[in-house]
């Protein structure tokens, strides 16, 4: 096992434990729940194989589904985010940038990183709450959950990014 795989496995466990033990119990105004494990997908570097991103994303989603009682919701939405991450990342990285560039606010710049994060979290939260609701009968509540969780997750991710070295 390489050091990168061990780091990724440690991050996998940390994000899983943070979501399962802490974030699943937080309901802000009964319409927003932080979903910080999407940050795991955001942090994949530019040259990481796409199949590996999909496998890591699906594995984290299935693990969170098992402990959060959301069968298939986290795994489907996180896998979609993992599938879109390399393509969205290419929009924000200069063409002449290093192939091994790490995704962070320091390497991309705060504006590009926050825009990239917002787009990926938006797709993730929209998919998460659409699959969870599975109908649009109460679309106003669905919109509150999706947008509230998106804003809370973005604030949490940007806060984590400020303390990341």
CSV table of C-alpha atoms in Angstrom, one decimal:
chain,number,residue,atom,x,y,z
A,1,UNK,CA,0.0,0.0,0.0
A,2,UNK,CA,1.2,3.4,-0.8
A,3,UNK,CA,1.2,6.4,1.5
A,4,UNK,CA,-1.5,8.0,-0.6
A,5,UNK,CA,-3.8,5.0,-0.2
A,6,UNK,CA,-3.2,5.0,3.6
A,7,UNK,CA,-4.0,8.7,3.8
A,8,UNK,CA,-7.1,8.2,1.7
A,9,UNK,CA,-8.2,5.3,3.9
A,10,UNK,CA,-7.7,7.4,7.1
A,11,UNK,CA,-9.7,10.2,5.6
A,12,UNK,CA,-12.4,7.7,4.6
A,13,UNK,CA,-12.7,6.5,8.2
A,14,UNK,CA,-12.6,10.1,9.6
A,15,UNK,CA,-15.3,11.3,7.3
A,16,UNK,CA,-17.4,8.3,8.0
A,17,UNK,CA,-17.1,8.6,11.7
A,18,UNK,CA,-17.8,12.4,11.6
A,19,UNK,CA,-21.0,11.8,9.6
A,20,UNK,CA,-22.3,8.8,11.5
A,21,UNK,CA,-21.5,9.9,15.0
A,22,UNK,CA,-21.9,13.7,14.9
A,23,UNK,CA,-23.4,15.2,11.7
A,24,UNK,CA,-26.4,12.8,11.5
A,25,UNK,CA,-27.6,14.1,14.8
A,26,UNK,CA,-27.5,17.8,13.7
A,27,UNK,CA,-30.6,19.3,12.4
A,28,UNK,CA,-30.3,23.1,12.0
A,29,UNK,CA,-33.8,24.7,12.0
A,30,UNK,CA,-35.2,21.2,11.1
A,31,UNK,CA,-34.2,21.8,7.5
A,32,UNK,CA,-30.4,21.6,7.3
A,33,UNK,CA,-28.1,18.7,7.9
A,34,UNK,CA,-24.3,19.0,7.3
A,35,UNK,CA,-23.0,16.4,4.8
A,36,UNK,CA,-19.2,17.0,5.0
A,37,UNK,CA,-18.2,13.7,3.5
A,38,UNK,CA,-18.5,15.2,0.0
A,39,UNK,CA,-15.2,16.9,0.9
A,40,UNK,CA,-13.6,13.5,0.5
A,41,UNK,CA,-14.6,13.5,-3.2
A,42,UNK,CA,-13.6,17.1,-3.6
A,43,UNK,CA,-10.0,16.5,-2.5
A,44,UNK,CA,-9.1,13.9,-5.2
A,45,UNK,CA,-6.1,15.2,-7.2
A,46,UNK,CA,-6.2,15.9,-10.9
A,47,UNK,CA,-4.3,12.8,-12.0
A,48,UNK,CA,-6.3,10.3,-9.9
A,49,UNK,CA,-7.9,7.5,-12.0
A,50,UNK,CA,-11.6,8.1,-12.6
A,51,UNK,CA,-12.5,4.4,-11.8
A,52,UNK,CA,-10.7,4.8,-8.4
A,53,UNK,CA,-12.7,8.0,-7.6
A,54,UNK,CA,-15.9,6.1,-8.4
A,55,UNK,CA,-15.0,3.1,-6.2
A,56,UNK,CA,-13.9,5.3,-3.3
A,57,UNK,CA,-17.1,7.4,-3.6
A,58,UNK,CA,-19.4,4.4,-3.8
A,59,UNK,CA,-17.6,2.7,-0.9
A,60,UNK,CA,-18.0,5.7,1.4
A,61,UNK,CA,-21.6,6.2,0.3
A,62,UNK,CA,-22.5,2.6,1.0
A,63,UNK,CA,-20.8,2.7,4.4
A,64,UNK,CA,-22.7,5.9,5.3
A,65,UNK,CA,-25.9,4.4,4.1
A,66,UNK,CA,-25.5,1.4,6.3
A,67,UNK,CA,-25.1,3.4,9.4
A,68,UNK,CA,-27.5,6.3,8.6
A,69,UNK,CA,-30.5,4.2,7.6
A,70,UNK,CA,-30.6,5.8,4.1
A,71,UNK,CA,-30.5,2.8,1.8
A,72,UNK,CA,-28.9,3.8,-1.5
A,73,UNK,CA,-29.3,7.6,-1.0
A,74,UNK,CA,-25.7,8.5,0.0
A,75,UNK,CA,-24.1,5.9,-2.3
A,76,UNK,CA,-26.0,7.1,-5.4
A,77,UNK,CA,-25.5,10.8,-4.8
A,78,UNK,CA,-21.9,10.4,-3.8
A,79,UNK,CA,-21.1,8.2,-6.8
A,80,UNK,CA,-22.6,10.9,-9.1
A,81,UNK,CA,-20.5,13.5,-7.4
A,82,UNK,CA,-17.4,11.2,-7.9
A,83,UNK,CA,-18.3,10.8,-11.6
A,84,UNK,CA,-18.6,14.6,-12.1
A,85,UNK,CA,-15.6,15.6,-10.0
A,86,UNK,CA,-12.8,15.1,-12.6
A,87,UNK,CA,-14.8,16.9,-15.3
A,88,UNK,CA,-15.7,19.9,-13.1
A,89,UNK,CA,-12.2,20.1,-11.9
A,90,UNK,CA,-10.9,20.5,-15.4
A,91,UNK,CA,-13.0,23.6,-15.7
A,92,UNK,CA,-11.2,25.3,-12.9
A,93,UNK,CA,-7.6,24.2,-13.4
A,94,UNK,CA,-5.4,25.9,-16.0
A,95,UNK,CA,-4.4,23.7,-18.9
A,96,UNK,CA,-0.7,24.1,-18.3
A,97,UNK,CA,-1.0,23.2,-14.6
A,98,UNK,CA,0.9,20.3,-13.1
A,99,UNK,CA,-0.7,16.8,-13.6
A,100,UNK,CA,-0.2,16.1,-9.9
A,101,UNK,CA,-2.0,19.2,-8.6
A,102,UNK,CA,-3.9,18.8,-5.4
A,103,UNK,CA,-7.3,20.3,-5.0
A,104,UNK,CA,-7.2,23.0,-2.4
A,105,UNK,CA,-7.8,26.7,-2.0
A,106,UNK,CA,-4.1,27.3,-1.9
A,107,UNK,CA,-3.5,25.7,-5.3
A,108,UNK,CA,-6.7,26.8,-7.1
A,109,UNK,CA,-7.3,30.1,-5.3
A,110,UNK,CA,-10.2,30.8,-3.0
A,111,UNK,CA,-12.6,31.9,-5.7
A,112,UNK,CA,-12.1,28.9,-8.0
A,113,UNK,CA,-12.1,26.5,-5.1
A,114,UNK,CA,-15.3,27.9,-3.6
A,115,UNK,CA,-17.0,27.9,-7.0
A,116,UNK,CA,-15.9,24.3,-7.6
A,117,UNK,CA,-17.0,23.2,-4.2
A,118,UNK,CA,-20.4,25.0,-4.5
A,119,UNK,CA,-21.1,23.3,-7.9
A,120,UNK,CA,-20.2,19.8,-6.6
A,121,UNK,CA,-22.1,20.3,-3.3
A,122,UNK,CA,-25.1,21.6,-5.2
A,123,UNK,CA,-25.3,18.6,-7.4
A,124,UNK,CA,-24.7,16.3,-4.5
A,125,UNK,CA,-27.3,17.8,-2.2
A,126,UNK,CA,-29.9,18.1,-5.0
A,127,UNK,CA,-29.4,14.4,-5.8
A,128,UNK,CA,-29.3,13.3,-2.2
A,129,UNK,CA,-32.6,15.0,-1.2
A,130,UNK,CA,-34.3,14.1,-4.5
A,131,UNK,CA,-33.5,10.4,-4.0
A,132,UNK,CA,-34.5,10.6,-0.4
A,133,UNK,CA,-37.8,12.2,-1.0
A,134,UNK,CA,-38.5,10.3,-4.2
A,135,UNK,CA,-41.4,12.6,-5.0
A,136,UNK,CA,-42.1,16.3,-5.3
A,137,UNK,CA,-45.4,16.3,-3.3
A,138,UNK,CA,-43.9,18.7,-0.8
A,139,UNK,CA,-41.5,20.5,-3.0
A,140,UNK,CA,-41.0,23.5,-0.8
A,141,UNK,CA,-39.8,21.3,2.1
A,142,UNK,CA,-37.5,19.4,-0.4
A,143,UNK,CA,-36.1,22.7,-1.5
A,144,UNK,CA,-35.5,23.9,2.1
A,145,UNK,CA,-33.7,20.7,2.9
A,146,UNK,CA,-31.5,20.8,-0.2
A,147,UNK,CA,-30.6,24.4,-0.1
A,148,UNK,CA,-30.2,24.5,3.7
A,149,UNK,CA,-27.9,21.5,3.7
A,150,UNK,CA,-26.0,22.8,0.8
A,151,UNK,CA,-25.2,26.1,2.5
A,152,UNK,CA,-24.3,24.4,5.8
A,153,UNK,CA,-22.1,21.9,4.0
A,154,UNK,CA,-20.3,24.6,2.0
A,155,UNK,CA,-19.6,26.6,5.1
A,156,UNK,CA,-18.3,23.5,6.8
A,157,UNK,CA,-16.1,22.6,3.9
A,158,UNK,CA,-14.6,26.1,3.5
A,159,UNK,CA,-14.0,26.2,7.3
A,160,UNK,CA,-12.2,22.8,7.1
A,161,UNK,CA,-10.2,24.1,4.1
A,162,UNK,CA,-8.9,27.1,6.1
A,163,UNK,CA,-7.4,24.8,8.7
A,164,UNK,CA,-6.1,22.2,6.2
A,165,UNK,CA,-2.3,22.5,5.7
